[in-house]
Amino acid sequence: MLVVMQSRATEQDIQRVVEVIRSQGLVPHVLPGATRTAIGMTGNTGAVDKALFEVLPGVEEAIRVTKPYKLASREMKCDDTVIRLAQGTIGPATFTVIAGPCSVESETTMLRTAEYLMGRGVKFLRAGAFKPRTSPYSFQGMGLEGLRILQKCRERTGIGIVTELMDTEYAAAVEEVADIIQIGTRNMQNFSLLKRVGQCRKPVLLKRGMSATLEEWLMAAEYVLAGGNYDVILCERGVRTFSDHSRNTLDLGVIPPTKAVCHLPVFVDPSHGTGKRAYVPAMALAALAAGADGLLMEVHPDPDHAASDSAQTLDFATFDQLFSRITALAPAFGKTMS
Ligand code: PEP
Ligand code: MN
């Protein structure tokens, strides 16, 4: 349920609504808007009477939210979410590129990549210190040492860090180093992990599960929002289909329906979405045209020798070309580079 306040409602009126929500055993979520505040509530709202709120001073109306994902829905919050970070703003008016190697593999490679990206105006570096690999015999990531390297990249260059959290055990360590915490496709429905990042005070980039429907993806986002972390970025990274011409099928068609029902920023990962570096530029540009708010891409100084996902990783020269094209085209889609 959503309680919409009148534009002249006072702070005291808002607090009274918050208290009544709590008295019902529910969790209040205060959502300030351009002209008036709305207060969402989560929990088992089925038996709660709307009249309980509509009689309170300063309340315009109480509305039942019909979608199962409440806080993620536009019914609850119609304005697009804007996420402000030290390195840039993520939202409907901007286009943000996050780039870097699949894994943190050495300090030299990471520093080189961070310096290169910052030199081009790319303000977010991606790389996993903890890697979810299909085979237990594949490189599993550098772990805490990898986080230390990422921290160094940030200190040296000021670049924002995007890195994956795989399990609750390392949540505090990842939260300390990351500017954006990535939740991978295989963990999209790891509910303990989602609840844990709901407690974090850093934005969360939530990859779509490789077989998740839009509703399942938004319900996963709902776990994070319900925990009180409202800064969630959705990231489409390709789904499983019968196609055998690419690693995954990059579902750009999910962007307009997502935007229709949900206010969160949507990113696209054309690297995992195609699995082949030759196809990344076309799909990156298509993502911009389809309404994405940013990209997550794998880039490495020597992709052929990358520790993981070599086949889908761009070299610097190809990335340069693509980034120039994105920069040139973004204004045509109402976006400035961030
Ligand atoms: C990654 O970004 O390196 C990654 C492991 O992605 P995904 O979870 O989409 O496979
Ligand atoms: Mn990868």
mmCIF file of C-alpha atoms and ligand atoms in Angstrom:
data_model
loop_
_atom_site.group_PDB
_atom_site.id
_atom_site.type_symbol
_atom_site.label_atom_id
_atom_site.label_comp_id
_atom_site.label_asym_id
_atom_site.label_seq_id
_atom_site.Cartn_x
_atom_site.Cartn_y
_atom_site.Cartn_z
ATOM 1 C CA MET A 1 0.000 0.000 0.000
ATOM 2 C CA LEU A 2 1.053 3.575 -0.710
ATOM 3 C CA VAL A 3 -0.009 6.584 1.323
ATOM 4 C CA VAL A 4 0.135 9.757 -0.776
ATOM 5 C CA MET A 5 0.486 12.898 1.331
ATOM 6 C CA GLN A 6 -0.975 16.276 0.430
ATOM 7 C CA SER A 7 1.563 18.783 -0.840
ATOM 8 C CA ARG A 8 1.036 20.870 2.294
ATOM 9 C CA ALA A 9 1.522 17.919 4.686
ATOM 10 C CA THR A 10 3.951 18.645 7.507
ATOM 11 C CA GLU A 11 6.863 16.554 8.753
ATOM 12 C CA GLN A 12 4.686 15.735 11.779
ATOM 13 C CA ASP A 13 1.898 14.416 9.492
ATOM 14 C CA ILE A 14 4.453 12.189 7.748
ATOM 15 C CA GLN A 15 5.783 10.903 11.073
ATOM 16 C CA ARG A 16 2.267 10.046 12.235
ATOM 17 C CA VAL A 17 1.700 7.915 9.124
ATOM 18 C CA VAL A 18 5.071 6.221 9.707
ATOM 19 C CA GLU A 19 4.039 5.389 13.284
ATOM 20 C CA VAL A 20 0.685 3.958 12.233
ATOM 21 C CA ILE A 21 2.429 1.795 9.620
ATOM 22 C CA ARG A 22 4.805 0.492 12.312
ATOM 23 C CA SER A 23 1.925 -0.143 14.708
ATOM 24 C CA GLN A 24 0.511 -2.543 12.107
ATOM 25 C CA GLY A 25 3.745 -4.546 12.137
ATOM 26 C CA LEU A 26 4.688 -3.182 8.698
ATOM 27 C CA VAL A 27 7.805 -1.406 7.432
ATOM 28 C CA PRO A 28 7.432 2.228 6.251
ATOM 29 C CA HIS A 29 9.404 3.592 3.278
ATOM 30 C CA VAL A 30 9.314 7.372 2.953
ATOM 31 C CA LEU A 31 9.567 8.366 -0.732
ATOM 32 C CA PRO A 32 10.012 12.122 -1.157
ATOM 33 C CA GLY A 33 8.754 13.416 -4.532
ATOM 34 C CA ALA A 34 9.054 16.678 -6.457
ATOM 35 C CA THR A 35 5.784 18.077 -5.111
ATOM 36 C CA ARG A 36 4.710 15.705 -2.364
ATOM 37 C CA THR A 37 5.857 12.807 -0.276
ATOM 38 C CA ALA A 38 4.491 9.301 -0.559
ATOM 39 C CA ILE A 39 4.984 6.622 2.059
ATOM 40 C CA GLY A 40 5.125 3.037 0.957
ATOM 41 C CA MET A 41 4.705 0.119 3.301
ATOM 42 C CA THR A 42 5.889 -3.437 2.981
ATOM 43 C CA GLY A 43 5.007 -6.577 4.858
ATOM 44 C CA ASN A 44 1.728 -8.437 4.898
ATOM 45 C CA THR A 45 -0.562 -5.527 3.974
ATOM 46 C CA GLY A 46 -3.514 -7.704 2.901
ATOM 47 C CA ALA A 47 -5.583 -7.206 6.064
ATOM 48 C CA VAL A 48 -4.742 -3.518 6.571
ATOM 49 C CA ASP A 49 -7.642 -1.127 6.079
ATOM 50 C CA LYS A 50 -6.992 1.923 3.860
ATOM 51 C CA ALA A 51 -9.257 3.982 6.095
ATOM 52 C CA LEU A 52 -6.673 3.711 8.863
ATOM 53 C CA PHE A 53 -4.520 6.156 6.886
ATOM 54 C CA GLU A 54 -7.113 8.183 5.036
ATOM 55 C CA VAL A 55 -8.424 9.693 8.278
ATOM 56 C CA LEU A 56 -4.985 11.013 9.280
ATOM 57 C CA PRO A 57 -4.127 14.704 8.812
ATOM 58 C CA GLY A 58 -2.155 15.566 5.675
ATOM 59 C CA VAL A 59 -3.090 12.343 3.850
ATOM 60 C CA GLU A 60 -4.415 12.696 0.298
ATOM 61 C CA GLU A 61 -5.202 9.026 -0.336
ATOM 62 C CA ALA A 62 -4.099 5.454 0.300
ATOM 63 C CA ILE A 63 -3.627 3.287 -2.772
ATOM 64 C CA ARG A 64 -3.232 -0.467 -3.033
ATOM 65 C CA VAL A 65 -0.216 -1.461 -5.134
ATOM 66 C CA THR A 66 -1.275 -4.342 -7.317
ATOM 67 C CA LYS A 67 2.161 -5.549 -8.484
ATOM 68 C CA PRO A 68 3.883 -8.194 -6.336
ATOM 69 C CA TYR A 69 7.071 -6.103 -6.454
ATOM 70 C CA LYS A 70 5.980 -3.073 -4.469
ATOM 71 C CA LEU A 71 8.948 -0.755 -3.955
ATOM 72 C CA ALA A 72 10.361 -1.544 -7.401
ATOM 73 C CA SER A 73 7.108 -0.646 -9.146
ATOM 74 C CA ARG A 74 6.137 2.617 -10.792
ATOM 75 C CA GLU A 75 2.823 2.362 -8.973
ATOM 76 C CA MET A 76 4.730 3.057 -5.774
ATOM 77 C CA LYS A 77 7.271 5.520 -7.243
ATOM 78 C CA CYS A 78 6.593 6.930 -10.681
ATOM 79 C CA ASP A 79 9.791 9.010 -11.052
ATOM 80 C CA ASP A 80 12.930 7.284 -12.354
ATOM 81 C CA THR A 81 15.486 6.516 -9.661
ATOM 82 C CA VAL A 82 18.647 8.608 -9.822
ATOM 83 C CA ILE A 83 21.754 7.285 -8.088
ATOM 84 C CA ARG A 84 24.375 9.883 -7.200
ATOM 85 C CA LEU A 85 27.913 8.653 -6.698
ATOM 86 C CA ALA A 86 31.167 10.557 -6.204
ATOM 87 C CA GLN A 87 32.231 9.580 -9.742
ATOM 88 C CA GLY A 88 28.984 10.357 -11.560
ATOM 89 C CA THR A 89 25.218 10.169 -11.653
ATOM 90 C CA ILE A 90 23.265 7.124 -12.853
ATOM 91 C CA GLY A 91 19.741 7.704 -14.112
ATOM 92 C CA PRO A 92 17.420 8.573 -16.982
ATOM 93 C CA ALA A 93 19.383 11.612 -18.200
ATOM 94 C CA THR A 94 22.825 9.993 -18.193
ATOM 95 C CA PHE A 95 24.674 7.092 -19.777
ATOM 96 C CA THR A 96 27.318 5.381 -17.658
ATOM 97 C CA VAL A 97 30.008 2.988 -18.841
ATOM 98 C CA ILE A 98 31.547 0.491 -16.419
ATOM 99 C CA ALA A 99 34.525 -1.354 -17.927
ATOM 100 C CA GLY A 100 37.424 -3.583 -16.960
ATOM 101 C CA PRO A 101 38.700 -7.148 -16.888
ATOM 102 C CA CYS A 102 36.463 -10.049 -15.935
ATOM 103 C CA SER A 103 38.680 -10.836 -12.924
ATOM 104 C CA VAL A 104 41.189 -8.976 -10.840
ATOM 105 C CA GLU A 105 44.286 -10.856 -11.927
ATOM 106 C CA SER A 106 47.295 -8.654 -11.089
ATOM 107 C CA GLU A 107 48.044 -5.235 -9.706
ATOM 108 C CA THR A 108 49.827 -4.175 -12.886
ATOM 109 C CA THR A 109 46.921 -5.099 -15.173
ATOM 110 C CA MET A 110 44.397 -3.423 -12.931
ATOM 111 C CA LEU A 111 46.344 -0.195 -12.495
ATOM 112 C CA ARG A 112 46.992 -0.022 -16.216
ATOM 113 C CA THR A 113 43.311 -0.496 -16.973
ATOM 114 C CA ALA A 114 42.198 2.020 -14.331
ATOM 115 C CA GLU A 115 44.586 4.688 -15.645
ATOM 116 C CA TYR A 116 43.580 4.016 -19.233
ATOM 117 C CA LEU A 117 39.852 4.259 -18.423
ATOM 118 C CA MET A 118 40.161 7.433 -16.355
ATOM 119 C CA GLY A 119 42.194 8.947 -19.225
ATOM 120 C CA ARG A 120 39.213 8.294 -21.518
ATOM 121 C CA GLY A 121 36.655 9.668 -19.059
ATOM 122 C CA VAL A 122 35.320 6.251 -17.984
ATOM 123 C CA LYS A 123 34.766 6.559 -14.244
ATOM 124 C CA PHE A 124 33.909 3.035 -13.163
ATOM 125 C CA LEU A 125 36.194 0.004 -13.157
ATOM 126 C CA ARG A 126 34.738 -3.493 -13.051
ATOM 127 C CA ALA A 127 36.586 -6.695 -12.062
ATOM 128 C CA GLY A 128 35.740 -9.626 -9.847
ATOM 129 C CA ALA A 129 37.925 -10.499 -6.870
ATOM 130 C CA PHE A 130 35.546 -13.394 -6.168
ATOM 131 C CA LYS A 131 34.586 -15.303 -9.318
ATOM 132 C CA PRO A 132 31.598 -17.629 -9.764
ATOM 133 C CA ARG A 133 33.096 -20.225 -12.125
ATOM 134 C CA THR A 134 31.261 -23.179 -13.612
ATOM 135 C CA SER A 135 34.268 -25.413 -12.981
ATOM 136 C CA PRO A 136 35.901 -25.691 -9.548
ATOM 137 C CA TYR A 137 39.212 -26.112 -11.393
ATOM 138 C CA SER A 138 38.999 -22.715 -13.145
ATOM 139 C CA PHE A 139 40.589 -19.563 -11.674
ATOM 140 C CA GLN A 140 38.433 -18.630 -8.681
ATOM 141 C CA GLY A 141 39.629 -15.051 -8.283
ATOM 142 C CA MET A 142 42.201 -13.455 -5.975
ATOM 143 C CA GLY A 143 39.759 -12.951 -3.096
ATOM 144 C CA LEU A 144 40.786 -10.458 -0.409
ATOM 145 C CA GLU A 145 44.072 -9.723 -2.207
ATOM 146 C CA GLY A 146 41.990 -8.763 -5.252
ATOM 147 C CA LEU A 147 39.957 -6.349 -3.125
ATOM 148 C CA ARG A 148 43.202 -4.756 -1.916
ATOM 149 C CA ILE A 149 44.259 -4.213 -5.545
ATOM 150 C CA LEU A 150 40.919 -2.627 -6.380
ATOM 151 C CA GLN A 151 41.266 -0.336 -3.389
ATOM 152 C CA LYS A 152 44.686 0.708 -4.656
ATOM 153 C CA CYS A 153 43.252 1.474 -8.127
ATOM 154 C CA ARG A 154 40.665 3.698 -6.498
ATOM 155 C CA GLU A 155 43.218 5.476 -4.312
ATOM 156 C CA ARG A 156 45.614 6.067 -7.205
ATOM 157 C CA THR A 157 43.133 7.173 -9.861
ATOM 158 C CA GLY A 158 39.837 8.024 -8.133
ATOM 159 C CA ILE A 159 38.008 5.489 -10.329
ATOM 160 C CA GLY A 160 34.793 3.966 -8.928
ATOM 161 C CA ILE A 161 34.926 0.243 -8.171
ATOM 162 C CA VAL A 162 32.285 -2.267 -9.266
ATOM 163 C CA THR A 163 32.936 -5.755 -7.959
ATOM 164 C CA GLU A 164 30.962 -8.903 -7.267
ATOM 165 C CA LEU A 165 29.841 -10.165 -3.878
ATOM 166 C CA MET A 166 29.267 -13.928 -3.974
ATOM 167 C CA ASP A 167 28.441 -14.735 -0.392
ATOM 168 C CA THR A 168 27.387 -13.026 2.815
ATOM 169 C CA GLU A 169 30.688 -13.920 4.491
ATOM 170 C CA TYR A 170 32.537 -11.212 2.532
ATOM 171 C CA ALA A 171 29.790 -8.583 2.483
ATOM 172 C CA ALA A 172 31.558 -6.159 4.829
ATOM 173 C CA ALA A 173 34.887 -6.497 2.978
ATOM 174 C CA VAL A 174 33.297 -5.945 -0.451
ATOM 175 C CA GLU A 175 31.143 -3.091 0.789
ATOM 176 C CA GLU A 176 34.202 -1.294 2.081
ATOM 177 C CA VAL A 177 36.008 -1.355 -1.271
ATOM 178 C CA ALA A 178 33.150 -1.221 -3.785
ATOM 179 C CA ASP A 179 31.336 1.884 -4.969
ATOM 180 C CA ILE A 180 28.765 -0.458 -6.532
ATOM 181 C CA ILE A 181 28.261 -4.044 -5.344
ATOM 182 C CA GLN A 182 27.588 -6.507 -8.165
ATOM 183 C CA ILE A 183 25.307 -9.501 -7.625
ATOM 184 C CA GLY A 184 25.897 -12.078 -10.349
ATOM 185 C CA THR A 185 23.406 -13.945 -12.493
ATOM 186 C CA ARG A 186 23.861 -17.171 -10.503
ATOM 187 C CA ASN A 187 23.032 -15.383 -7.267
ATOM 188 C CA MET A 188 20.007 -13.417 -8.421
ATOM 189 C CA GLN A 189 17.797 -15.599 -6.252
ATOM 190 C CA ASN A 190 20.228 -16.081 -3.388
ATOM 191 C CA PHE A 191 17.800 -14.553 -0.934
ATOM 192 C CA SER A 192 20.191 -14.460 2.046
ATOM 193 C CA LEU A 193 22.648 -12.501 -0.090
ATOM 194 C CA LEU A 194 19.916 -10.151 -1.336
ATOM 195 C CA LYS A 195 18.785 -9.493 2.229
ATOM 196 C CA ARG A 196 22.373 -8.810 3.242
ATOM 197 C CA VAL A 197 22.979 -6.231 0.484
ATOM 198 C CA GLY A 198 19.653 -4.677 1.467
ATOM 199 C CA GLN A 199 21.513 -3.696 4.642
ATOM 200 C CA CYS A 200 24.467 -2.240 2.709
ATOM 201 C CA ARG A 201 24.807 1.482 2.111
ATOM 202 C CA LYS A 202 26.324 1.074 -1.377
ATOM 203 C CA PRO A 203 24.345 0.762 -4.643
ATOM 204 C CA VAL A 204 23.746 -2.755 -5.912
ATOM 205 C CA LEU A 205 24.044 -3.823 -9.553
ATOM 206 C CA LEU A 206 21.688 -6.796 -9.819
ATOM 207 C CA LYS A 207 22.285 -9.011 -12.814
ATOM 208 C CA ARG A 208 19.313 -10.814 -14.268
ATOM 209 C CA GLY A 209 19.318 -14.545 -13.574
ATOM 210 C CA MET A 210 20.070 -16.421 -16.775
ATOM 211 C CA SER A 211 16.610 -17.990 -16.748
ATOM 212 C CA ALA A 212 14.723 -15.349 -14.778
ATOM 213 C CA THR A 213 11.485 -13.784 -15.946
ATOM 214 C CA LEU A 214 11.087 -10.023 -15.615
ATOM 215 C CA GLU A 215 8.862 -10.533 -12.581
ATOM 216 C CA GLU A 216 11.401 -12.798 -10.850
ATOM 217 C CA TRP A 217 14.137 -10.239 -11.533
ATOM 218 C CA LEU A 218 12.062 -7.415 -10.072
ATOM 219 C CA MET A 219 11.139 -9.553 -7.052
ATOM 220 C CA ALA A 220 14.878 -10.063 -6.468
ATOM 221 C CA ALA A 221 15.358 -6.269 -6.620
ATOM 222 C CA GLU A 222 12.457 -5.978 -4.183
ATOM 223 C CA TYR A 223 14.428 -7.954 -1.569
ATOM 224 C CA VAL A 224 17.185 -5.329 -1.678
ATOM 225 C CA LEU A 225 14.772 -2.376 -1.642
ATOM 226 C CA ALA A 226 12.721 -3.906 1.183
ATOM 227 C CA GLY A 227 15.903 -4.030 3.263
ATOM 228 C CA GLY A 228 16.147 -0.242 2.951
ATOM 229 C CA ASN A 229 18.736 -0.037 0.151
ATOM 230 C CA TYR A 230 16.912 1.910 -2.570
ATOM 231 C CA ASP A 231 19.900 2.224 -4.934
ATOM 232 C CA VAL A 232 19.503 -0.784 -7.205
ATOM 233 C CA ILE A 233 20.647 -0.954 -10.832
ATOM 234 C CA LEU A 234 19.225 -3.784 -12.944
ATOM 235 C CA CYS A 235 21.641 -5.371 -15.432
ATOM 236 C CA GLU A 236 20.542 -7.523 -18.381
ATOM 237 C CA ARG A 237 23.356 -9.953 -19.257
ATOM 238 C CA GLY A 238 21.741 -12.479 -21.564
ATOM 239 C CA VAL A 239 19.474 -15.438 -20.957
ATOM 240 C CA ARG A 240 19.507 -19.136 -21.873
ATOM 241 C CA THR A 241 17.790 -19.986 -25.129
ATOM 242 C CA PHE A 242 18.124 -22.608 -27.874
ATOM 243 C CA SER A 243 20.513 -20.328 -29.789
ATOM 244 C CA ASP A 244 23.985 -21.711 -30.271
ATOM 245 C CA HIS A 245 25.516 -18.773 -32.101
ATOM 246 C CA SER A 246 26.292 -16.877 -28.919
ATOM 247 C CA ARG A 247 27.049 -17.649 -25.261
ATOM 248 C CA ASN A 248 23.716 -16.185 -24.142
ATOM 249 C CA THR A 249 20.851 -14.383 -25.853
ATOM 250 C CA LEU A 250 21.093 -10.711 -24.946
ATOM 251 C CA ASP A 251 17.468 -9.822 -24.264
ATOM 252 C CA LEU A 252 17.386 -6.145 -25.181
ATOM 253 C CA GLY A 253 13.656 -6.598 -25.604
ATOM 254 C CA VAL A 254 13.351 -6.705 -21.816
ATOM 255 C CA ILE A 255 14.342 -3.032 -21.472
ATOM 256 C CA PRO A 256 11.111 -1.260 -22.577
ATOM 257 C CA PRO A 257 8.824 -3.507 -20.471
ATOM 258 C CA THR A 258 11.137 -3.123 -17.484
ATOM 259 C CA LYS A 259 11.082 0.653 -17.848
ATOM 260 C CA ALA A 260 7.298 0.589 -18.180
ATOM 261 C CA VAL A 261 6.729 -1.029 -14.798
ATOM 262 C CA CYS A 262 9.865 -0.171 -12.812
ATOM 263 C CA HIS A 263 11.694 3.063 -11.956
ATOM 264 C CA LEU A 264 15.172 1.576 -11.462
ATOM 265 C CA PRO A 265 18.076 2.224 -13.888
ATOM 266 C CA VAL A 266 18.703 -0.577 -16.384
ATOM 267 C CA PHE A 267 22.200 -1.498 -17.592
ATOM 268 C CA VAL A 268 23.273 -4.006 -20.220
ATOM 269 C CA ASP A 269 26.280 -6.330 -20.252
ATOM 270 C CA PRO A 270 27.000 -7.109 -23.922
ATOM 271 C CA SER A 271 30.142 -9.093 -23.012
ATOM 272 C CA HIS A 272 28.409 -11.945 -21.183
ATOM 273 C CA GLY A 273 25.387 -11.352 -23.403
ATOM 274 C CA THR A 274 27.263 -12.388 -26.548
ATOM 275 C CA GLY A 275 30.348 -14.241 -25.326
ATOM 276 C CA LYS A 276 32.268 -13.064 -28.385
ATOM 277 C CA ARG A 277 34.212 -9.816 -28.571
ATOM 278 C CA ALA A 278 33.363 -9.265 -32.248
ATOM 279 C CA TYR A 279 29.680 -8.894 -31.362
ATOM 280 C CA VAL A 280 30.077 -6.639 -28.335
ATOM 281 C CA PRO A 281 30.178 -3.215 -30.088
ATOM 282 C CA ALA A 282 26.962 -3.775 -32.082
ATOM 283 C CA MET A 283 25.048 -4.918 -29.014
ATOM 284 C CA ALA A 284 26.457 -2.123 -26.853
ATOM 285 C CA LEU A 285 25.146 0.460 -29.328
ATOM 286 C CA ALA A 286 21.840 -1.387 -29.603
ATOM 287 C CA ALA A 287 21.504 -1.268 -25.811
ATOM 288 C CA LEU A 288 21.822 2.517 -25.872
ATOM 289 C CA ALA A 289 19.158 2.720 -28.567
ATOM 290 C CA ALA A 290 16.866 0.333 -26.666
ATOM 291 C CA GLY A 291 16.799 2.630 -23.641
ATOM 292 C CA ALA A 292 19.559 1.340 -21.369
ATOM 293 C CA ASP A 293 21.077 3.750 -18.838
ATOM 294 C CA GLY A 294 24.550 2.269 -19.013
ATOM 295 C CA LEU A 295 26.819 -0.612 -19.960
ATOM 296 C CA LEU A 296 28.988 -3.134 -18.136
ATOM 297 C CA MET A 297 31.757 -4.368 -20.420
ATOM 298 C CA GLU A 298 34.877 -6.512 -20.241
ATOM 299 C CA VAL A 299 38.055 -4.734 -21.354
ATOM 300 C CA HIS A 300 41.677 -5.814 -20.825
ATOM 301 C CA PRO A 301 45.105 -4.586 -22.010
ATOM 302 C CA ASP A 302 45.847 -8.061 -23.409
ATOM 303 C CA PRO A 303 42.509 -9.869 -23.774
ATOM 304 C CA ASP A 304 43.993 -13.018 -25.298
ATOM 305 C CA HIS A 305 45.809 -13.623 -22.030
ATOM 306 C CA ALA A 306 43.017 -12.577 -19.658
ATOM 307 C CA ALA A 307 42.581 -14.976 -16.705
ATOM 308 C CA SER A 308 38.869 -15.401 -17.512
ATOM 309 C CA ASP A 309 36.372 -14.620 -20.280
ATOM 310 C CA SER A 310 39.105 -13.860 -22.788
ATOM 311 C CA ALA A 311 36.876 -14.548 -25.829
ATOM 312 C CA GLN A 312 34.411 -11.791 -24.960
ATOM 313 C CA THR A 313 36.905 -9.183 -23.732
ATOM 314 C CA LEU A 314 37.710 -6.074 -25.800
ATOM 315 C CA ASP A 315 41.201 -4.652 -26.244
ATOM 316 C CA PHE A 316 41.832 -0.957 -25.612
ATOM 317 C CA ALA A 317 41.801 0.048 -29.288
ATOM 318 C CA THR A 318 38.396 -1.552 -29.939
ATOM 319 C CA PHE A 319 37.032 -0.109 -26.715
ATOM 320 C CA ASP A 320 38.283 3.364 -27.744
ATOM 321 C CA GLN A 321 36.399 3.180 -31.011
ATOM 322 C CA LEU A 322 33.231 1.935 -29.363
ATOM 323 C CA PHE A 323 33.397 4.492 -26.575
ATOM 324 C CA SER A 324 33.740 7.335 -29.116
ATOM 325 C CA ARG A 325 30.659 6.101 -30.939
ATOM 326 C CA ILE A 326 28.667 5.808 -27.720
ATOM 327 C CA THR A 327 29.731 9.322 -26.720
ATOM 328 C CA ALA A 328 28.690 10.676 -30.117
ATOM 329 C CA LEU A 329 25.313 8.894 -30.096
ATOM 330 C CA ALA A 330 24.205 9.321 -26.462
ATOM 331 C CA PRO A 331 22.794 12.864 -26.925
ATOM 332 C CA ALA A 332 20.499 11.578 -29.691
ATOM 333 C CA PHE A 333 18.880 9.405 -27.016
ATOM 334 C CA GLY A 334 18.537 12.259 -24.526
ATOM 335 C CA LYS A 335 21.558 11.210 -22.500
ATOM 336 C CA THR A 336 24.815 12.825 -21.473
ATOM 337 C CA MET A 337 27.819 10.673 -20.653
ATOM 338 C CA SER A 338 28.374 10.278 -16.941
HETATM 339 C C1 PEP B 1 30.899 -11.027 -14.511
HETATM 340 O O1 PEP B 1 30.378 -9.904 -14.666
HETATM 341 O O2 PEP B 1 32.127 -11.238 -14.597
HETATM 342 C C2 PEP B 1 30.018 -12.197 -14.274
HETATM 343 C C3 PEP B 1 30.467 -13.282 -13.661
HETATM 344 O O3 PEP B 1 28.790 -12.006 -14.768
HETATM 345 P P1 PEP B 1 27.472 -12.946 -14.719
HETATM 346 O O4 PEP B 1 27.116 -13.040 -13.272
HETATM 347 O O5 PEP B 1 26.501 -12.163 -15.534
HETATM 348 O O6 PEP B 1 27.835 -14.252 -15.351
HETATM 349 MN MN MN B 2 33.203 -12.362 -16.948
#
